[in-house]
Structures are given as structure tokens and as C-alpha cells.
Amino acid sequence: AKDAGGNQSVFFDARMGQWVAERFSLEQDLRRGIEAGELRLYLQPQVDAHGRMVSAEALVRWQHPQRGLMGPVQFIGLAEESGLIEPLGQWVLEQACAWLGRLRTLGRPLPISVNISPHQFHQADFSQRLQQVLQRHEASGDDLMLEFTEGVVLRQVEQVIERMGFLSGLGVRFSIDDFGTGYSSLSYLKTLPIHELKIDRSFVQDAPHNPGDAALVAAMLSVASLMQLRVVAEGVETEEQAAVFRRHPGALMQGYLFGRPEPAEALLARWLSAGEA
Ligand code: C2E
Ligand code: CA
Ligand code: CA
Ligand code: CA
């Protein structure tokens, strides 16, 4: 038994070592990859009850030279822990604002939502840098929505209020991502300038069949409407799920039923040429 235990722990240590090495090399790759222009901006449409695109969410991808196209779940955590989320997040904001500027110049503005990670938002100069990015690209803050999870806005509340106030002055709006998953009080909805709630996919998926999820979705829709917040249902994949939200005036939807995330150039080329997506 003693032997077996020993072997087990050697095995475990070897695997740990491998994992640490793997992670370290991925971090080096990401550092280099950001510099080398390997990140890609993808966009997913957000549509109204008639299926018309009214805005889009920016979702980052990484075109790794050996591993291929990687989704954010494979590298965002690593980026946050290593500090690389700052250059990564800055790149995404830069790209999104460059498109906002272009779209406005071409007379076809389209609001874009950008995910902001905790470390990124709590950077000392976040607001000033964002203001500079908007100016550099002649983009209007009115076209930019920032998505945060509840965890971000519930820490350092004074600073969050101050920052959101400053950015609101530029027209920038704020969305609560994965709404309903945070187990937190909703009082921040009174104190912060929030404009939108995104109902998490986990509720959307089962709303047509599970009475519990249906009740929670109804509660979230009613909070949104009472507080005059825009609401987006995430991860709508079926007509049945869409039907739940089409009944609610103003509710927007995002999900594979209406369009998968795709390279920004492709989606926006259609938006610019056909007048729709
Ligand atoms: P999220 O903000 O909750 O984004 C929605 C995720 O659901 C996206 O995954 C999207 O591709 C996926 N999705 C959309 N519609 C459907 C659907 O109908 N069914 C299913 N099953 N999934 C759907 P993705 O692109 O892999 O992004 C994962 C997460 O990574 C995002 O979750 C977001 O938290 C984070 N992320 C993405 N881009 C960025 C970024 O630029 N910065 C930061 N900080 N985080 C990002
Ligand atoms: Ca999001
Ligand atoms: Ca989300
Ligand atoms: Ca989600």
C-alpha cells in the first residue's frame, strides 16, 4: 500500500509538472501572439423580436500557429492570472472602437458590446485609456456597451461608481453579463448606472420546459422592465426558447439560432452592403 501511494504521488507530481510547463509555454505563446497579431475579433449578432440585428457582442479568438483557432475559455483565465488580460483587453477595445469609427463614418453605426474582465476594469488608467481609444478612432461612446459580471461591480464600489460616472459622460453604457448566476443582492442596480441585463444561457436553455427556470426568467424580465433596462437573452438556440422572449416587448436575443460568432469583417461587410446581417 505504501508503494502504491508513493507511485501515485510521483505520477501526480509528474502530471503537475507537465501542467505547469504547458501553462508556462502557453503564457509565453500568448505574450508573443498578442504582439504578433494573432488575436481575432469575432462578433455575434444581438437581434430584436423580428430577428433584425440591432447590436453585436465582441468575442475574442486566438489564431495559434500550431494549435489553430482557440476560443476564450482556453486562454482568458490564463490571461487574467498572468496580467496579459491588459494588453489583450486593450486590443479588443481598440479593434471594436476602430469598427465603431468606420461604421459611423460610413453612415451605418452599429452598437458593439465588449466583455471587460475584473483586472482590466480595475486598472488605474482604464477610463482615460478608453477615452483615448474612442478619440483615436473617432468612435462615439454612444455605440459602446461594456459587459461586466456582477463580481466586477461589487468590488471597490466607490471606484466603480466613479469610473462608471466618468464613462457615462462619454456615452458609454454598461451591461450585467450572466445575470442571475451571481447569488448577489440586486441593490447595485439602484446605485450603478446599469443599462442592460444579459440573462444567462443556463436559464434560457430550460425556460420552455422547466417551470423553475421559466419563473426565474419571468422575474428577470420584470426587473428589467420595471427598472427600464434593456434585456438580452443569451444562448438562444431553438424557436421554442425564442418564443419565450418574443412575448416580451423590447427583449433582445443572442444565440446560434440567429447567428454564431464570426469574424468581424464578414459580419460587418454584410451589415454595410445589404443593410442587414
Ligand atoms: P460570455 O460573455 O457569456 O459570451 C457568450 C458565450 O456563449 C460565447 O462563448 C458565445 O460564443 C457563446 N454562445 C453564444 N450563443 C450561443 C448559443 O446559442 N449556444 C451556446 N452553447 N453558446 C453560445 P465564447 O466566445 O467561447 O466566449 C466565452 C467567454 O469568454 C465569454 O462568455 C466571455 O466571458 C469571455 N470572453 C470572450 N471574449 C472576451 C474578451 O474580449 N474579453 C474578456 N475579458 N472576456 C471575453
Ligand atoms: Ca458577454
Ligand atoms: Ca454572458
Ligand atoms: Ca453566460
mmCIF file of C-alpha atoms and ligand atoms in Angstrom:
data_model
loop_
_atom_site.group_PDB
_atom_site.id
_atom_site.type_symbol
_atom_site.label_atom_id
_atom_site.label_comp_id
_atom_site.label_asym_id
_atom_site.label_seq_id
_atom_site.Cartn_x
_atom_site.Cartn_y
_atom_site.Cartn_z
ATOM 1 C CA ALA A 1 0.000 0.000 0.000
ATOM 2 C CA LYS A 2 2.893 2.322 0.876
ATOM 3 C CA ASP A 3 4.487 1.669 -2.530
ATOM 4 C CA ALA A 4 1.288 2.290 -4.347
ATOM 5 C CA GLY A 5 0.848 5.583 -2.528
ATOM 6 C CA GLY A 6 4.374 6.602 -3.388
ATOM 7 C CA ASN A 7 3.907 5.782 -7.026
ATOM 8 C CA GLN A 8 0.663 7.633 -7.110
ATOM 9 C CA SER A 9 2.242 10.784 -5.805
ATOM 10 C CA VAL A 10 5.171 10.516 -8.245
ATOM 11 C CA PHE A 11 2.648 10.155 -11.031
ATOM 12 C CA PHE A 12 0.728 13.143 -9.701
ATOM 13 C CA ASP A 13 3.871 15.289 -9.431
ATOM 14 C CA ALA A 14 4.866 14.408 -12.974
ATOM 15 C CA ARG A 15 1.458 15.397 -14.242
ATOM 16 C CA MET A 16 1.578 18.619 -12.223
ATOM 17 C CA GLY A 17 4.994 19.400 -13.665
ATOM 18 C CA GLN A 18 3.712 18.815 -17.139
ATOM 19 C CA TRP A 19 0.701 21.011 -16.497
ATOM 20 C CA VAL A 20 2.832 23.834 -15.125
ATOM 21 C CA ALA A 21 5.211 23.599 -18.097
ATOM 22 C CA GLU A 22 2.328 23.519 -20.551
ATOM 23 C CA ARG A 23 0.760 26.527 -18.943
ATOM 24 C CA PHE A 24 4.015 28.429 -18.896
ATOM 25 C CA SER A 25 4.582 27.764 -22.574
ATOM 26 C CA LEU A 26 1.025 28.813 -23.425
ATOM 27 C CA GLU A 27 1.594 32.037 -21.495
ATOM 28 C CA GLN A 28 4.787 32.730 -23.465
ATOM 29 C CA ASP A 29 2.895 31.955 -26.659
ATOM 30 C CA LEU A 30 0.095 34.332 -25.740
ATOM 31 C CA ARG A 31 2.503 37.131 -24.867
ATOM 32 C CA ARG A 32 4.159 36.691 -28.248
ATOM 33 C CA GLY A 33 0.869 36.059 -30.048
ATOM 34 C CA ILE A 34 -0.685 39.341 -28.907
ATOM 35 C CA GLU A 35 2.367 41.195 -30.229
ATOM 36 C CA ALA A 36 2.387 39.185 -33.440
ATOM 37 C CA GLY A 37 -1.228 39.988 -34.254
ATOM 38 C CA GLU A 38 -2.662 36.515 -33.682
ATOM 39 C CA LEU A 39 -5.844 37.684 -31.910
ATOM 40 C CA ARG A 40 -9.050 37.850 -33.966
ATOM 41 C CA LEU A 41 -12.162 39.896 -33.329
ATOM 42 C CA TYR A 42 -15.339 37.872 -33.720
ATOM 43 C CA LEU A 43 -18.826 39.323 -33.484
ATOM 44 C CA GLN A 44 -22.164 37.714 -32.695
ATOM 45 C CA PRO A 45 -25.433 39.467 -33.583
ATOM 46 C CA GLN A 46 -27.993 40.589 -30.993
ATOM 47 C CA VAL A 47 -31.422 40.646 -32.607
ATOM 48 C CA ASP A 48 -34.891 42.015 -31.863
ATOM 49 C CA ALA A 49 -38.162 40.042 -31.854
ATOM 50 C CA HIS A 50 -38.210 40.168 -35.684
ATOM 51 C CA GLY A 51 -34.709 38.733 -35.940
ATOM 52 C CA ARG A 52 -33.172 42.034 -37.063
ATOM 53 C CA MET A 53 -29.651 42.751 -35.822
ATOM 54 C CA VAL A 54 -29.592 45.794 -33.536
ATOM 55 C CA SER A 55 -26.138 45.351 -31.984
ATOM 56 C CA ALA A 56 -23.331 42.793 -31.671
ATOM 57 C CA GLU A 57 -21.086 41.309 -28.988
ATOM 58 C CA ALA A 58 -17.316 41.192 -29.469
ATOM 59 C CA LEU A 59 -15.836 37.761 -28.660
ATOM 60 C CA VAL A 60 -12.099 37.295 -28.937
ATOM 61 C CA ARG A 61 -10.372 34.339 -30.623
ATOM 62 C CA TRP A 62 -6.707 33.393 -30.875
ATOM 63 C CA GLN A 63 -5.302 32.049 -34.103
ATOM 64 C CA HIS A 64 -2.461 29.993 -32.639
ATOM 65 C CA PRO A 65 0.199 28.997 -35.204
ATOM 66 C CA GLN A 66 0.203 25.307 -34.102
ATOM 67 C CA ARG A 67 -2.958 24.785 -32.078
ATOM 68 C CA GLY A 68 -5.291 26.504 -34.524
ATOM 69 C CA LEU A 69 -8.217 28.759 -33.697
ATOM 70 C CA MET A 70 -8.715 28.898 -29.922
ATOM 71 C CA GLY A 71 -11.790 30.099 -28.017
ATOM 72 C CA PRO A 72 -11.527 32.387 -24.982
ATOM 73 C CA VAL A 73 -12.260 29.627 -22.444
ATOM 74 C CA GLN A 74 -8.859 28.208 -23.434
ATOM 75 C CA PHE A 75 -6.879 31.364 -22.657
ATOM 76 C CA ILE A 76 -8.844 34.135 -20.870
ATOM 77 C CA GLY A 77 -8.251 32.600 -17.417
ATOM 78 C CA LEU A 78 -4.543 32.363 -18.117
ATOM 79 C CA ALA A 79 -4.549 35.941 -19.420
ATOM 80 C CA GLU A 80 -6.203 37.180 -16.233
ATOM 81 C CA GLU A 81 -3.776 35.375 -13.963
ATOM 82 C CA SER A 82 -0.666 36.445 -15.863
ATOM 83 C CA GLY A 83 -1.561 40.102 -16.392
ATOM 84 C CA LEU A 84 -1.856 39.555 -20.147
ATOM 85 C CA ILE A 85 -5.537 40.471 -19.917
ATOM 86 C CA GLU A 86 -4.479 44.120 -20.002
ATOM 87 C CA PRO A 87 -2.875 44.091 -23.479
ATOM 88 C CA LEU A 88 -5.491 41.561 -24.646
ATOM 89 C CA GLY A 89 -8.413 43.646 -23.383
ATOM 90 C CA GLN A 90 -6.850 46.788 -24.803
ATOM 91 C CA TRP A 91 -6.528 45.080 -28.198
ATOM 92 C CA VAL A 92 -10.203 44.101 -28.177
ATOM 93 C CA LEU A 93 -11.305 47.646 -27.243
ATOM 94 C CA GLU A 94 -9.018 49.068 -29.914
ATOM 95 C CA GLN A 95 -10.460 46.795 -32.606
ATOM 96 C CA ALA A 96 -14.067 47.326 -31.546
ATOM 97 C CA CYS A 97 -13.654 51.118 -31.474
ATOM 98 C CA ALA A 98 -11.889 51.102 -34.844
ATOM 99 C CA TRP A 99 -15.002 49.426 -36.280
ATOM 100 C CA LEU A 100 -17.311 51.834 -34.448
ATOM 101 C CA GLY A 101 -15.471 54.765 -36.012
ATOM 102 C CA ARG A 102 -15.587 53.242 -39.506
ATOM 103 C CA LEU A 103 -19.251 52.270 -39.268
ATOM 104 C CA ARG A 104 -20.217 55.771 -38.209
ATOM 105 C CA THR A 105 -18.178 57.364 -40.986
ATOM 106 C CA LEU A 106 -19.950 55.100 -43.469
ATOM 107 C CA GLY A 107 -23.332 56.141 -42.070
ATOM 108 C CA ARG A 108 -24.169 52.649 -40.727
ATOM 109 C CA PRO A 109 -23.471 52.760 -36.983
ATOM 110 C CA LEU A 110 -23.937 49.544 -35.018
ATOM 111 C CA PRO A 111 -23.510 49.352 -31.230
ATOM 112 C CA ILE A 112 -20.896 46.832 -30.076
ATOM 113 C CA SER A 113 -20.684 45.210 -26.626
ATOM 114 C CA VAL A 114 -17.250 44.349 -25.237
ATOM 115 C CA ASN A 115 -16.502 41.975 -22.337
ATOM 116 C CA ILE A 116 -14.389 43.589 -19.649
ATOM 117 C CA SER A 117 -12.552 41.417 -17.157
ATOM 118 C CA PRO A 118 -12.126 42.350 -13.465
ATOM 119 C CA HIS A 119 -8.403 43.138 -13.665
ATOM 120 C CA GLN A 120 -8.905 45.199 -16.764
ATOM 121 C CA PHE A 121 -11.599 47.414 -15.279
ATOM 122 C CA HIS A 122 -9.711 47.916 -12.020
ATOM 123 C CA GLN A 123 -6.556 49.122 -13.818
ATOM 124 C CA ALA A 124 -5.735 52.621 -12.599
ATOM 125 C CA ASP A 125 -5.974 54.301 -16.005
ATOM 126 C CA PHE A 126 -8.805 52.251 -17.545
ATOM 127 C CA SER A 127 -11.150 55.215 -18.122
ATOM 128 C CA GLN A 128 -8.521 57.532 -19.569
ATOM 129 C CA ARG A 129 -7.239 54.838 -21.909
ATOM 130 C CA LEU A 130 -10.728 54.068 -23.114
ATOM 131 C CA GLN A 131 -11.378 57.749 -23.722
ATOM 132 C CA GLN A 132 -8.176 57.910 -25.793
ATOM 133 C CA VAL A 133 -9.155 54.835 -27.817
ATOM 134 C CA LEU A 134 -12.552 56.365 -28.624
ATOM 135 C CA GLN A 135 -10.892 59.620 -29.691
ATOM 136 C CA ARG A 136 -8.198 57.914 -31.742
ATOM 137 C CA HIS A 137 -10.814 56.120 -33.819
ATOM 138 C CA GLU A 138 -13.368 58.935 -33.870
ATOM 139 C CA ALA A 139 -15.773 56.499 -32.294
ATOM 140 C CA SER A 140 -18.759 57.605 -30.245
ATOM 141 C CA GLY A 141 -19.128 56.289 -26.701
ATOM 142 C CA ASP A 142 -22.866 56.037 -27.507
ATOM 143 C CA ASP A 143 -22.070 52.977 -29.651
ATOM 144 C CA LEU A 144 -20.102 51.158 -26.953
ATOM 145 C CA MET A 145 -21.546 48.870 -24.268
ATOM 146 C CA LEU A 146 -19.235 47.313 -21.653
ATOM 147 C CA GLU A 147 -20.201 43.908 -20.225
ATOM 148 C CA PHE A 148 -19.264 43.063 -16.650
ATOM 149 C CA THR A 149 -20.141 40.190 -14.389
ATOM 150 C CA GLU A 150 -21.628 41.051 -11.001
ATOM 151 C CA GLY A 151 -18.335 40.181 -9.318
ATOM 152 C CA VAL A 152 -16.642 43.114 -11.031
ATOM 153 C CA VAL A 153 -19.116 45.770 -9.978
ATOM 154 C CA LEU A 154 -19.456 44.547 -6.396
ATOM 155 C CA ARG A 155 -15.788 45.073 -5.550
ATOM 156 C CA GLN A 156 -14.386 48.550 -4.801
ATOM 157 C CA VAL A 157 -17.815 50.071 -5.248
ATOM 158 C CA GLU A 158 -16.681 53.671 -4.759
ATOM 159 C CA GLN A 159 -14.180 53.345 -7.576
ATOM 160 C CA VAL A 160 -16.720 51.570 -9.792
ATOM 161 C CA ILE A 161 -19.250 54.391 -9.272
ATOM 162 C CA GLU A 162 -16.610 56.994 -10.070
ATOM 163 C CA ARG A 163 -15.484 55.176 -13.231
ATOM 164 C CA MET A 164 -18.943 54.426 -14.499
ATOM 165 C CA GLY A 165 -19.884 58.075 -13.917
ATOM 166 C CA PHE A 166 -16.947 59.288 -15.975
ATOM 167 C CA LEU A 167 -17.558 56.815 -18.806
ATOM 168 C CA SER A 168 -21.319 57.507 -18.797
ATOM 169 C CA GLY A 169 -20.364 61.102 -19.556
ATOM 170 C CA LEU A 170 -18.766 59.809 -22.772
ATOM 171 C CA GLY A 171 -21.994 57.990 -23.658
ATOM 172 C CA VAL A 172 -20.643 54.528 -22.765
ATOM 173 C CA ARG A 173 -23.251 52.106 -21.374
ATOM 174 C CA PHE A 174 -22.971 49.116 -19.012
ATOM 175 C CA SER A 175 -24.366 45.629 -19.114
ATOM 176 C CA ILE A 176 -24.505 42.908 -16.439
ATOM 177 C CA ASP A 177 -23.325 39.660 -18.019
ATOM 178 C CA ASP A 178 -24.501 36.207 -16.898
ATOM 179 C CA PHE A 179 -27.264 37.904 -14.910
ATOM 180 C CA GLY A 180 -28.882 35.611 -12.358
ATOM 181 C CA THR A 181 -25.835 33.435 -11.708
ATOM 182 C CA GLY A 182 -24.166 35.659 -9.088
ATOM 183 C CA TYR A 183 -26.199 34.930 -5.936
ATOM 184 C CA SER A 184 -25.858 38.604 -5.065
ATOM 185 C CA SER A 185 -28.302 41.208 -3.879
ATOM 186 C CA LEU A 186 -29.759 43.345 -6.638
ATOM 187 C CA SER A 187 -29.248 46.625 -4.809
ATOM 188 C CA TYR A 188 -26.365 47.573 -7.115
ATOM 189 C CA LEU A 189 -28.988 48.099 -9.818
ATOM 190 C CA LYS A 190 -30.081 51.193 -7.902
ATOM 191 C CA THR A 191 -26.635 52.612 -7.205
ATOM 192 C CA LEU A 192 -24.865 51.959 -10.510
ATOM 193 C CA PRO A 193 -25.731 53.312 -13.981
ATOM 194 C CA ILE A 194 -26.572 49.903 -15.477
ATOM 195 C CA HIS A 195 -28.368 49.884 -18.850
ATOM 196 C CA GLU A 196 -28.719 46.214 -19.677
ATOM 197 C CA LEU A 197 -29.089 42.744 -18.176
ATOM 198 C CA LYS A 198 -27.976 39.636 -20.034
ATOM 199 C CA ILE A 199 -29.962 36.613 -18.941
ATOM 200 C CA ASP A 200 -27.555 33.711 -18.629
ATOM 201 C CA ARG A 201 -27.806 30.854 -21.112
ATOM 202 C CA SER A 202 -28.417 28.343 -18.315
ATOM 203 C CA PHE A 203 -31.871 29.905 -17.660
ATOM 204 C CA VAL A 204 -32.644 30.463 -21.345
ATOM 205 C CA GLN A 205 -31.992 26.849 -22.292
ATOM 206 C CA ASP A 206 -34.536 25.303 -19.952
ATOM 207 C CA ALA A 207 -37.113 28.105 -19.838
ATOM 208 C CA PRO A 208 -39.506 26.393 -22.320
ATOM 209 C CA HIS A 209 -39.769 23.186 -20.264
ATOM 210 C CA ASN A 210 -38.658 23.805 -16.694
ATOM 211 C CA PRO A 211 -41.173 25.808 -14.596
ATOM 212 C CA GLY A 212 -38.425 26.910 -12.197
ATOM 213 C CA ASP A 213 -36.327 28.412 -14.980
ATOM 214 C CA ALA A 214 -39.429 29.904 -16.590
ATOM 215 C CA ALA A 215 -40.306 31.643 -13.310
ATOM 216 C CA LEU A 216 -36.769 32.993 -12.901
ATOM 217 C CA VAL A 217 -36.738 34.279 -16.475
ATOM 218 C CA ALA A 218 -40.099 35.979 -15.896
ATOM 219 C CA ALA A 219 -38.734 37.583 -12.711
ATOM 220 C CA MET A 220 -35.632 38.840 -14.518
ATOM 221 C CA LEU A 221 -37.719 40.240 -17.376
ATOM 222 C CA SER A 222 -39.924 42.047 -14.914
ATOM 223 C CA VAL A 223 -36.974 43.535 -13.001
ATOM 224 C CA ALA A 224 -35.602 44.738 -16.329
ATOM 225 C CA SER A 225 -38.857 46.276 -17.413
ATOM 226 C CA LEU A 226 -39.579 47.944 -14.041
ATOM 227 C CA MET A 227 -36.099 49.423 -13.982
ATOM 228 C CA GLN A 228 -36.216 50.289 -17.690
ATOM 229 C CA LEU A 229 -33.197 48.183 -18.527
ATOM 230 C CA ARG A 230 -32.510 46.640 -21.892
ATOM 231 C CA VAL A 231 -32.506 42.859 -21.693
ATOM 232 C CA VAL A 232 -30.640 40.329 -23.827
ATOM 233 C CA ALA A 233 -31.296 36.577 -23.657
ATOM 234 C CA GLU A 234 -28.017 34.689 -24.160
ATOM 235 C CA GLY A 235 -27.580 31.400 -25.953
ATOM 236 C CA VAL A 236 -30.942 31.184 -27.749
ATOM 237 C CA GLU A 237 -30.677 28.020 -29.847
ATOM 238 C CA THR A 238 -34.272 26.988 -30.580
ATOM 239 C CA GLU A 239 -37.518 28.558 -31.764
ATOM 240 C CA GLU A 240 -39.139 27.423 -28.512
ATOM 241 C CA GLN A 241 -36.617 29.414 -26.492
ATOM 242 C CA ALA A 242 -37.029 32.430 -28.769
ATOM 243 C CA ALA A 243 -40.822 32.306 -28.299
ATOM 244 C CA VAL A 244 -40.353 32.905 -24.554
ATOM 245 C CA PHE A 245 -38.636 36.223 -25.249
ATOM 246 C CA ARG A 246 -40.598 37.352 -28.300
ATOM 247 C CA ARG A 247 -43.603 37.763 -25.990
ATOM 248 C CA HIS A 248 -41.731 40.487 -24.107
ATOM 249 C CA PRO A 249 -41.615 43.817 -25.901
ATOM 250 C CA GLY A 250 -38.088 45.067 -26.338
ATOM 251 C CA ALA A 251 -36.299 41.874 -25.278
ATOM 252 C CA LEU A 252 -33.275 41.149 -27.470
ATOM 253 C CA MET A 253 -31.826 37.731 -28.245
ATOM 254 C CA GLN A 254 -28.377 36.370 -28.990
ATOM 255 C CA GLY A 255 -27.587 32.786 -29.881
ATOM 256 C CA TYR A 256 -26.842 30.192 -32.516
ATOM 257 C CA LEU A 257 -30.458 30.364 -33.738
ATOM 258 C CA PHE A 258 -29.718 33.846 -35.099
ATOM 259 C CA GLY A 259 -26.000 33.646 -35.795
ATOM 260 C CA ARG A 260 -22.777 32.197 -34.461
ATOM 261 C CA PRO A 261 -19.841 34.414 -33.628
ATOM 262 C CA GLU A 262 -17.949 35.095 -36.887
ATOM 263 C CA PRO A 263 -15.036 37.279 -37.978
ATOM 264 C CA ALA A 264 -15.989 40.955 -37.578
ATOM 265 C CA GLU A 265 -15.062 41.699 -41.222
ATOM 266 C CA ALA A 266 -17.543 39.124 -42.501
ATOM 267 C CA LEU A 267 -20.491 40.169 -40.356
ATOM 268 C CA LEU A 268 -19.915 43.891 -40.882
ATOM 269 C CA ALA A 269 -19.372 43.551 -44.625
ATOM 270 C CA ARG A 270 -22.915 42.134 -44.817
ATOM 271 C CA TRP A 271 -24.205 44.830 -42.475
ATOM 272 C CA LEU A 272 -22.650 47.507 -44.708
ATOM 273 C CA SER A 273 -23.676 46.075 -48.070
ATOM 274 C CA ALA A 274 -27.106 44.549 -47.635
ATOM 275 C CA GLY A 275 -28.292 46.891 -44.943
ATOM 276 C CA GLU A 276 -28.813 43.853 -42.738
ATOM 277 C CA ALA A 277 -26.888 40.864 -41.446
HETATM 278 P P1 C2E B 1 -19.964 35.246 -22.487
HETATM 279 O O1 C2E B 1 -19.676 36.690 -22.367
HETATM 280 O O2 C2E B 1 -21.047 34.682 -21.638
HETATM 281 O O3 C2E B 1 -20.221 35.026 -24.036
HETATM 282 C C1 C2E B 1 -21.191 34.147 -24.551
HETATM 283 C C2 C2E B 1 -20.572 32.829 -24.957
HETATM 284 O O4 C2E B 1 -21.632 31.957 -25.359
HETATM 285 C C3 C2E B 1 -19.643 32.942 -26.150
HETATM 286 O O5 C2E B 1 -18.642 31.938 -25.976
HETATM 287 C C4 C2E B 1 -20.550 32.578 -27.305
HETATM 288 O O6 C2E B 1 -19.858 32.095 -28.418
HETATM 289 C C5 C2E B 1 -21.397 31.523 -26.676
HETATM 290 N N1 C2E B 1 -22.692 31.389 -27.319
HETATM 291 C C6 C2E B 1 -23.395 32.311 -27.996
HETATM 292 N N2 C2E B 1 -24.559 31.838 -28.426
HETATM 293 C C7 C2E B 1 -24.630 30.550 -28.020
HETATM 294 C C8 C2E B 1 -25.597 29.505 -28.166
HETATM 295 O O7 C2E B 1 -26.661 29.675 -28.777
HETATM 296 N N3 C2E B 1 -25.319 28.307 -27.589
HETATM 297 C C9 C2E B 1 -24.155 28.090 -26.926
HETATM 298 N N4 C2E B 1 -23.943 26.901 -26.404
HETATM 299 N N5 C2E B 1 -23.213 29.043 -26.758
HETATM 300 C C10 C2E B 1 -23.442 30.271 -27.305
HETATM 301 P P2 C2E B 1 -17.123 32.248 -26.260
HETATM 302 O O8 C2E B 1 -16.979 33.113 -27.476
HETATM 303 O O9 C2E B 1 -16.407 30.951 -26.225
HETATM 304 O O10 C2E B 1 -16.704 33.137 -25.017
HETATM 305 C C11 C2E B 1 -16.658 32.577 -23.727
HETATM 306 C C12 C2E B 1 -16.441 33.611 -22.692
HETATM 307 O O11 C2E B 1 -15.150 34.202 -22.804
HETATM 308 C C13 C2E B 1 -17.413 34.774 -22.795
HETATM 309 O O12 C2E B 1 -18.624 34.392 -22.194
HETATM 310 C C14 C2E B 1 -16.680 35.858 -22.048
HETATM 311 O O13 C2E B 1 -16.880 35.748 -20.662
HETATM 312 C C15 C2E B 1 -15.227 35.529 -22.356
HETATM 313 N N6 C2E B 1 -14.726 36.458 -23.389
HETATM 314 C C16 C2E B 1 -14.913 36.413 -24.726
HETATM 315 N N7 C2E B 1 -14.305 37.449 -25.330
HETATM 316 C C17 C2E B 1 -13.725 38.179 -24.343
HETATM 317 C C18 C2E B 1 -12.944 39.394 -24.312
HETATM 318 O O14 C2E B 1 -12.671 40.049 -25.329
HETATM 319 N N8 C2E B 1 -12.520 39.824 -23.083
HETATM 320 C C19 C2E B 1 -12.831 39.162 -21.931
HETATM 321 N N9 C2E B 1 -12.385 39.668 -20.769
HETATM 322 N N10 C2E B 1 -13.563 38.044 -21.924
HETATM 323 C C20 C2E B 1 -14.003 37.545 -23.112
HETATM 324 CA CA CA B 2 -20.560 38.591 -22.541
HETATM 325 CA CA CA B 3 -22.678 36.089 -20.888
HETATM 326 CA CA CA B 4 -23.082 33.075 -19.925
#
